[in-house]
Structures are given as C-alpha cells and as structure tokens.
mmCIF file of C-alpha atoms in Angstrom:
data_model
loop_
_atom_site.group_PDB
_atom_site.id
_atom_site.type_symbol
_atom_site.label_atom_id
_atom_site.label_comp_id
_atom_site.label_asym_id
_atom_site.label_seq_id
_atom_site.Cartn_x
_atom_site.Cartn_y
_atom_site.Cartn_z
ATOM 1 C CA MET A 258 -38.397 38.113 27.598
ATOM 2 C CA ASP A 259 -40.698 41.067 28.266
ATOM 3 C CA LYS A 260 -44.459 40.994 28.490
ATOM 4 C CA VAL A 261 -46.502 42.881 25.918
ATOM 5 C CA ASN A 262 -49.450 45.059 26.874
ATOM 6 C CA LEU A 263 -51.734 45.383 23.867
ATOM 7 C CA ALA A 264 -53.267 48.721 24.869
ATOM 8 C CA GLU A 265 -49.834 50.287 25.389
ATOM 9 C CA LYS A 266 -48.569 49.008 22.052
ATOM 10 C CA PHE A 267 -51.627 50.282 20.192
ATOM 11 C CA GLN A 268 -50.858 53.779 21.487
ATOM 12 C CA LEU A 269 -47.501 53.739 19.688
ATOM 13 C CA PHE A 270 -48.877 54.065 16.163
ATOM 14 C CA SER A 271 -51.855 55.476 14.348
ATOM 15 C CA GLU A 272 -51.589 54.514 10.673
ATOM 16 C CA TYR A 273 -54.076 52.054 9.263
ATOM 17 C CA TRP A 274 -53.295 48.814 7.417
ATOM 18 C CA SER A 275 -49.698 48.823 8.618
ATOM 19 C CA PRO A 276 -49.076 45.841 10.925
ATOM 20 C CA LYS A 277 -46.402 46.137 13.597
ATOM 21 C CA ILE A 278 -44.554 43.130 14.957
ATOM 22 C CA VAL A 279 -44.861 42.588 18.723
ATOM 23 C CA GLY A 280 -43.777 38.982 19.111
ATOM 24 C CA GLU A 281 -42.283 35.950 17.440
ATOM 25 C CA LEU A 282 -42.541 32.274 18.295
ATOM 26 C CA ASN A 283 -41.954 29.077 16.402
ATOM 27 C CA GLY A 284 -41.504 30.940 13.123
ATOM 28 C CA GLN A 285 -44.804 32.734 13.595
ATOM 29 C CA GLN A 286 -45.221 36.409 14.295
ATOM 30 C CA VAL A 287 -47.677 38.286 16.451
ATOM 31 C CA LYS A 288 -48.623 41.602 14.872
ATOM 32 C CA LEU A 289 -50.841 44.487 15.874
ATOM 33 C CA ALA A 290 -52.719 46.536 13.313
ATOM 34 C CA LYS A 291 -55.331 49.261 13.112
ATOM 35 C CA PHE A 292 -57.835 48.927 10.309
ATOM 36 C CA LYS A 293 -60.305 51.460 9.006
ATOM 37 C CA GLY A 294 -62.003 51.477 5.631
ATOM 38 C CA GLU A 295 -61.697 48.816 2.949
ATOM 39 C CA PHE A 296 -58.644 46.692 2.311
ATOM 40 C CA VAL A 297 -57.944 44.893 -0.974
ATOM 41 C CA TRP A 298 -59.079 41.441 -2.041
ATOM 42 C CA HIS A 299 -56.196 39.026 -1.554
ATOM 43 C CA LYS A 300 -55.204 35.564 -0.435
ATOM 44 C CA HIS A 301 -52.133 33.991 1.095
ATOM 45 C CA ASP A 302 -51.042 30.961 -0.890
ATOM 46 C CA ASN A 303 -48.923 29.405 1.841
ATOM 47 C CA GLU A 304 -50.031 30.865 5.144
ATOM 48 C CA ASP A 305 -53.044 30.498 7.370
ATOM 49 C CA GLU A 306 -53.860 33.785 9.068
ATOM 50 C CA MET A 307 -55.584 34.558 12.347
ATOM 51 C CA PHE A 308 -57.404 37.783 13.195
ATOM 52 C CA PHE A 309 -58.165 38.440 16.872
ATOM 53 C CA ILE A 310 -60.190 41.542 17.682
ATOM 54 C CA ALA A 311 -58.870 43.599 20.603
ATOM 55 C CA GLU A 312 -61.276 46.518 20.098
ATOM 56 C CA GLY A 313 -64.039 47.310 17.644
ATOM 57 C CA THR A 314 -65.742 45.393 14.871
ATOM 58 C CA LEU A 315 -64.221 43.931 11.729
ATOM 59 C CA ASN A 316 -66.066 42.559 8.739
ATOM 60 C CA ILE A 317 -64.181 40.065 6.643
ATOM 61 C CA GLU A 318 -65.684 39.614 3.222
ATOM 62 C CA PHE A 319 -65.319 36.300 1.421
ATOM 63 C CA ARG A 320 -66.520 35.440 -2.062
ATOM 64 C CA ASP A 321 -69.574 33.714 -0.586
ATOM 65 C CA LYS A 322 -70.193 35.373 2.791
ATOM 66 C CA ILE A 323 -69.227 38.034 5.287
ATOM 67 C CA VAL A 324 -68.008 37.221 8.779
ATOM 68 C CA THR A 325 -68.414 39.925 11.427
ATOM 69 C CA LEU A 326 -65.889 39.795 14.253
ATOM 70 C CA ASN A 327 -66.369 41.663 17.498
ATOM 71 C CA LYS A 328 -64.071 42.272 20.454
ATOM 72 C CA GLY A 329 -62.871 39.000 21.971
ATOM 73 C CA GLU A 330 -63.491 36.990 18.810
ATOM 74 C CA PHE A 331 -61.092 35.493 16.302
ATOM 75 C CA LEU A 332 -61.176 33.899 12.887
ATOM 76 C CA ILE A 333 -58.585 31.692 11.217
ATOM 77 C CA ILE A 334 -58.494 32.076 7.442
ATOM 78 C CA PRO A 335 -56.937 29.048 5.766
ATOM 79 C CA LYS A 336 -54.322 29.554 3.080
ATOM 80 C CA GLY A 337 -55.695 30.103 -0.400
ATOM 81 C CA ILE A 338 -58.991 31.679 0.668
ATOM 82 C CA GLU A 339 -59.643 35.109 -0.846
ATOM 83 C CA HIS A 340 -60.735 37.716 1.659
ATOM 84 C CA LYS A 341 -61.135 41.441 2.104
ATOM 85 C CA PRO A 342 -61.197 43.079 5.547
ATOM 86 C CA ILE A 343 -63.589 46.011 5.917
ATOM 87 C CA ALA A 344 -63.858 48.206 8.994
ATOM 88 C CA GLU A 345 -66.559 50.830 9.135
ATOM 89 C CA ASN A 346 -64.931 52.285 12.241
ATOM 90 C CA GLU A 347 -61.447 51.865 13.616
ATOM 91 C CA VAL A 348 -60.712 48.344 14.783
ATOM 92 C CA LEU A 349 -57.692 47.082 16.721
ATOM 93 C CA VAL A 350 -56.508 43.678 15.594
ATOM 94 C CA MET A 351 -53.936 41.140 16.751
ATOM 95 C CA LEU A 352 -52.676 38.940 13.918
ATOM 96 C CA PHE A 353 -50.939 35.575 14.019
ATOM 97 C CA GLU A 354 -49.236 34.400 10.902
ATOM 98 C CA PRO A 355 -45.891 33.097 9.660
ATOM 99 C CA ALA A 356 -43.064 35.618 9.578
ATOM 100 C CA THR A 357 -43.094 35.294 5.785
ATOM 101 C CA THR A 358 -46.642 36.640 5.363
ATOM 102 C CA LEU A 359 -47.124 39.694 3.160
ATOM 103 C CA ASN A 360 -50.109 41.789 4.233
ATOM 104 C CA THR A 361 -51.667 41.941 0.775
ATOM 105 C CA GLY A 362 -50.837 38.320 -0.018
ATOM 106 C CA ASN A 363 -50.887 37.665 -3.764
ATOM 107 C CA THR A 364 -51.922 41.240 -4.559
ATOM 108 C CA GLU A 365 -49.526 44.159 -4.934
ATOM 109 C CA SER A 366 -51.042 47.561 -4.152
ATOM 110 C CA ASP A 367 -50.337 50.860 -2.469
ATOM 111 C CA LEU A 368 -51.282 49.098 0.742
ATOM 112 C CA THR A 369 -48.545 46.469 0.426
ATOM 113 C CA LYS A 370 -45.999 46.617 3.245
ATOM 114 C CA HIS A 371 -42.786 44.803 2.362
ATOM 115 C CA GLN A 372 -40.977 45.740 5.522
ATOM 116 C CA LEU A 373 -42.680 45.567 8.897
ATOM 117 C CA ASN A 374 -41.247 47.119 12.009
ATOM 118 C CA TRP A 375 -41.155 45.885 15.564
ATOM 119 C CA ILE A 376 -42.675 48.128 18.189
ATOM 120 C CA MET B 141 -64.320 28.482 8.865
ATOM 121 C CA ASP B 142 -66.239 29.668 11.918
ATOM 122 C CA LYS B 143 -65.339 32.513 14.189
ATOM 123 C CA VAL B 144 -64.493 31.784 17.820
ATOM 124 C CA ASN B 145 -65.880 33.846 20.674
ATOM 125 C CA LEU B 146 -63.567 33.490 23.656
ATOM 126 C CA ALA B 147 -66.189 34.227 26.313
ATOM 127 C CA GLU B 148 -68.564 31.621 24.877
ATOM 128 C CA LYS B 149 -65.840 28.990 24.694
ATOM 129 C CA PHE B 150 -64.728 29.630 28.272
ATOM 130 C CA GLN B 151 -68.275 28.858 29.431
ATOM 131 C CA LEU B 152 -67.989 25.335 28.031
ATOM 132 C CA PHE B 153 -65.572 23.994 30.634
ATOM 133 C CA SER B 154 -64.621 24.577 34.233
ATOM 134 C CA GLU B 155 -61.642 22.369 35.047
ATOM 135 C CA TYR B 156 -58.312 23.988 35.714
ATOM 136 C CA TRP B 157 -55.012 23.246 33.959
ATOM 137 C CA SER B 158 -56.744 21.408 31.142
ATOM 138 C CA PRO B 159 -56.267 23.288 27.847
ATOM 139 C CA LYS B 160 -58.919 22.954 25.155
ATOM 140 C CA ILE B 161 -58.127 23.392 21.476
ATOM 141 C CA VAL B 162 -60.083 26.148 19.706
ATOM 142 C CA GLY B 163 -58.063 26.692 16.556
ATOM 143 C CA GLU B 164 -55.198 25.474 14.429
ATOM 144 C CA LEU B 165 -53.041 27.300 11.904
ATOM 145 C CA ASN B 166 -49.662 26.648 10.315
ATOM 146 C CA GLY B 167 -49.026 23.687 12.628
ATOM 147 C CA GLN B 168 -49.735 25.825 15.688
ATOM 148 C CA GLN B 169 -52.716 25.459 17.973
ATOM 149 C CA VAL B 170 -54.778 28.031 19.795
ATOM 150 C CA LYS B 171 -55.884 26.715 23.170
ATOM 151 C CA LEU B 172 -58.002 28.081 25.985
ATOM 152 C CA ALA B 173 -57.326 27.194 29.593
ATOM 153 C CA LYS B 174 -58.441 28.131 33.073
ATOM 154 C CA PHE B 175 -55.732 28.250 35.686
ATOM 155 C CA LYS B 176 -56.055 28.461 39.448
ATOM 156 C CA GLY B 177 -53.432 27.564 42.023
ATOM 157 C CA GLU B 178 -49.888 26.428 41.301
ATOM 158 C CA PHE B 179 -48.775 24.467 38.280
ATOM 159 C CA VAL B 180 -45.539 22.453 38.129
ATOM 160 C CA TRP B 181 -42.076 23.618 37.145
ATOM 161 C CA HIS B 182 -41.427 22.573 33.564
ATOM 162 C CA LYS B 183 -39.941 23.599 30.241
ATOM 163 C CA HIS B 184 -40.628 22.821 26.616
ATOM 164 C CA ASP B 185 -37.464 21.689 24.869
ATOM 165 C CA ASN B 186 -38.688 22.363 21.341
ATOM 166 C CA GLU B 187 -41.560 24.799 21.525
ATOM 167 C CA ASP B 188 -41.915 28.480 22.286
ATOM 168 C CA GLU B 189 -45.150 29.155 24.142
ATOM 169 C CA MET B 190 -47.351 32.220 24.302
ATOM 170 C CA PHE B 191 -49.723 33.102 27.146
ATOM 171 C CA PHE B 192 -52.348 35.766 26.457
ATOM 172 C CA ILE B 193 -54.554 36.808 29.370
ATOM 173 C CA ALA B 194 -58.266 37.075 28.533
ATOM 174 C CA GLU B 195 -59.389 37.625 32.157
ATOM 175 C CA GLY B 196 -57.642 37.820 35.491
ATOM 176 C CA THR B 197 -54.027 37.865 36.577
ATOM 177 C CA LEU B 198 -51.359 35.218 36.061
ATOM 178 C CA ASN B 199 -47.965 35.081 37.678
ATOM 179 C CA ILE B 200 -45.326 33.130 35.797
ATOM 180 C CA GLU B 201 -42.403 32.197 37.962
ATOM 181 C CA PHE B 202 -38.956 31.794 36.425
ATOM 182 C CA ARG B 203 -35.771 30.726 38.178
ATOM 183 C CA ASP B 204 -34.661 34.366 38.402
ATOM 184 C CA LYS B 205 -37.860 36.438 38.392
ATOM 185 C CA ILE B 206 -41.638 36.518 38.362
ATOM 186 C CA VAL B 207 -43.647 38.082 35.535
ATOM 187 C CA THR B 208 -47.176 39.232 36.344
ATOM 188 C CA LEU B 209 -49.581 39.241 33.421
ATOM 189 C CA ASN B 210 -52.893 41.082 33.496
ATOM 190 C CA LYS B 211 -55.828 41.115 31.118
ATOM 191 C CA GLY B 212 -54.787 42.178 27.632
ATOM 192 C CA GLU B 213 -51.146 41.222 28.131
ATOM 193 C CA PHE B 214 -49.104 38.373 26.732
ATOM 194 C CA LEU B 215 -45.732 36.755 27.259
ATOM 195 C CA ILE B 216 -43.772 34.503 24.931
ATOM 196 C CA ILE B 217 -41.637 31.954 26.753
ATOM 197 C CA PRO B 218 -38.805 30.679 24.570
ATOM 198 C CA LYS B 219 -38.134 26.964 24.372
ATOM 199 C CA GLY B 220 -35.923 25.603 27.107
ATOM 200 C CA ILE B 221 -36.847 28.158 29.767
ATOM 201 C CA GLU B 222 -38.148 26.660 33.005
ATOM 202 C CA HIS B 223 -41.342 28.235 34.247
ATOM 203 C CA LYS B 224 -44.193 27.704 36.670
ATOM 204 C CA PRO B 225 -47.569 29.415 36.246
ATOM 205 C CA ILE B 226 -49.267 30.484 39.475
ATOM 206 C CA ALA B 227 -52.758 31.968 39.695
ATOM 207 C CA GLU B 228 -54.009 33.216 43.033
ATOM 208 C CA ASN B 229 -57.490 33.569 41.553
ATOM 209 C CA GLU B 230 -59.008 32.057 38.431
ATOM 210 C CA VAL B 231 -57.433 33.318 35.244
ATOM 211 C CA LEU B 232 -58.580 32.741 31.665
ATOM 212 C CA VAL B 233 -55.737 32.201 29.249
ATOM 213 C CA MET B 234 -55.346 31.847 25.483
ATOM 214 C CA LEU B 235 -52.289 29.822 24.520
ATOM 215 C CA PHE B 236 -50.404 29.653 21.236
ATOM 216 C CA GLU B 237 -48.019 26.808 20.752
ATOM 217 C CA PRO B 238 -47.180 24.008 18.319
ATOM 218 C CA ALA B 239 -49.687 21.181 18.133
ATOM 219 C CA THR B 240 -47.013 18.909 19.598
ATOM 220 C CA THR B 241 -46.749 20.793 22.903
ATOM 221 C CA LEU B 242 -47.371 18.830 26.094
ATOM 222 C CA ASN B 243 -48.774 21.018 28.872
ATOM 223 C CA THR B 244 -46.241 19.917 31.473
ATOM 224 C CA GLY B 245 -43.349 19.888 29.005
ATOM 225 C CA ASN B 246 -40.475 17.764 30.258
ATOM 226 C CA THR B 247 -42.244 16.943 33.526
ATOM 227 C CA GLU B 248 -44.723 14.123 33.988
ATOM 228 C CA SER B 249 -47.254 14.692 36.761
ATOM 229 C CA ASP B 250 -50.901 14.274 37.665
ATOM 230 C CA LEU B 251 -51.457 17.504 35.752
ATOM 231 C CA THR B 252 -50.106 16.116 32.477
ATOM 232 C CA LYS B 253 -52.713 16.017 29.706
ATOM 233 C CA HIS B 254 -51.686 13.689 26.896
ATOM 234 C CA GLN B 255 -54.884 14.109 24.938
ATOM 235 C CA LEU B 256 -56.477 17.506 24.475
ATOM 236 C CA ASN B 257 -59.981 17.977 23.160
ATOM 237 C CA TRP B 258 -61.394 20.511 20.759
ATOM 238 C CA ILE B 259 -64.279 22.608 22.016
#
C-alpha cells in the first residue's frame, strides 16, 4: 500500500496514447497517460470512462459538441458514447475505468494497446 | 454529460467530513470532501477506497504506520484495512469508492453520513 505521486509517475514515460496503470480498486484501474495530437473515434460498449486533467488542456470531440477540459477538471463519458480526444499540446491525464477497458474501445488501430503496463 | 471543475465544486460547501457526490461511473462514485482535524478509526469491509489530494496535506494513520499525502498524490486503501484520516490544516480531497460506501465504514459515530448529496 504505497502512495502514488502523479508528477513522479509522469516522469517515468514519454510516449503518447499509451496509458500506464498506477492503481487498482474495486475492479477499476487508475491509469496515467500523455496525449498529444488526435486520437481515433471510438466508444466503449460496456465501460464508463473518466478523464481527469493533471496538466494541460484536452479537447474531447463528440458527434454533437466539443468539451474542453483544463487542469483540475474531469469528464465522465458514459458507455456507448463515441468520442475522440484531441490535444493541441501535451496533456497529462489520469483515467478511471474498468480493468477490462481497451483504449481504442470498439476500434482497432495502430494506437490500440492490448497490454498495459504498471509503472 | 458536463465537465466538473474541482475548484468550483469545492467552493460550494464548507463543512468538514461530509463528502459530496460529483460523479458516478461503473457503480463507483467520485466524491469531494474537506477534512480538518481527526476522523474516527474505521474500515470498509467490502470496498477499496481511494484518496486523491487536490489541496493541502492529509495524514492517514494505520495501525502500523502513517502515510502523508500531499497535493497531487493518492493512496488506495484496500478493503478491511483500519485507517484514520487526520488533517492538521484543511485539506481538499477527491474520493473514489463504490456508491455503497459509508464514510465511517464499520463505525457509527456523529460523523457518519448516511445520505450524501450531489453538488
């Protein structure tokens, strides 16, 4: 049972769109990720997903709107809702989602990560 | 599907040890709380609990050690582990835990909150 310091963990990796696991509770995982650029349109059929912004600004595009998240803000995306994260500049994100969640949801692409690592 | 700004939500209440619900996903709730002083010893028999520090410093006392959490740090306390939060000064905390979690766990006291409100 060790505490996790977000800033220290974010220093351990540099690749974008590659979430790292930093915690697990009640079948849910806490993941850290760095985003930059455009992700792919996708949805998660069975999992709600939470994005909390630790640093930077993240735009999340939906079919009918864009939500802009700044540091200290979070958004919960219900299962089944198509979305596409876009980060003009690097953004540091903490994710909460079930351990079963695939990063690209229902979409398979070069960005799909089937195996996530703990850091 | 609205974003949540932590700083704005924390301005909406002032009482200590009284978590407010700000989000729900996959049967888990996201809660915000202000702590100051000493809480009661307790454990949660069925729920792991996560404390993320948004502002300030929180000490969490265990039977065999104390963990000090600062801003930007989190700790996951597994179910069944007795703990007692202590905050010398006001601390702003984001909690993740199942919707069923009672704040004082297995202990009933004046601090027990049976009904939490959304803000």
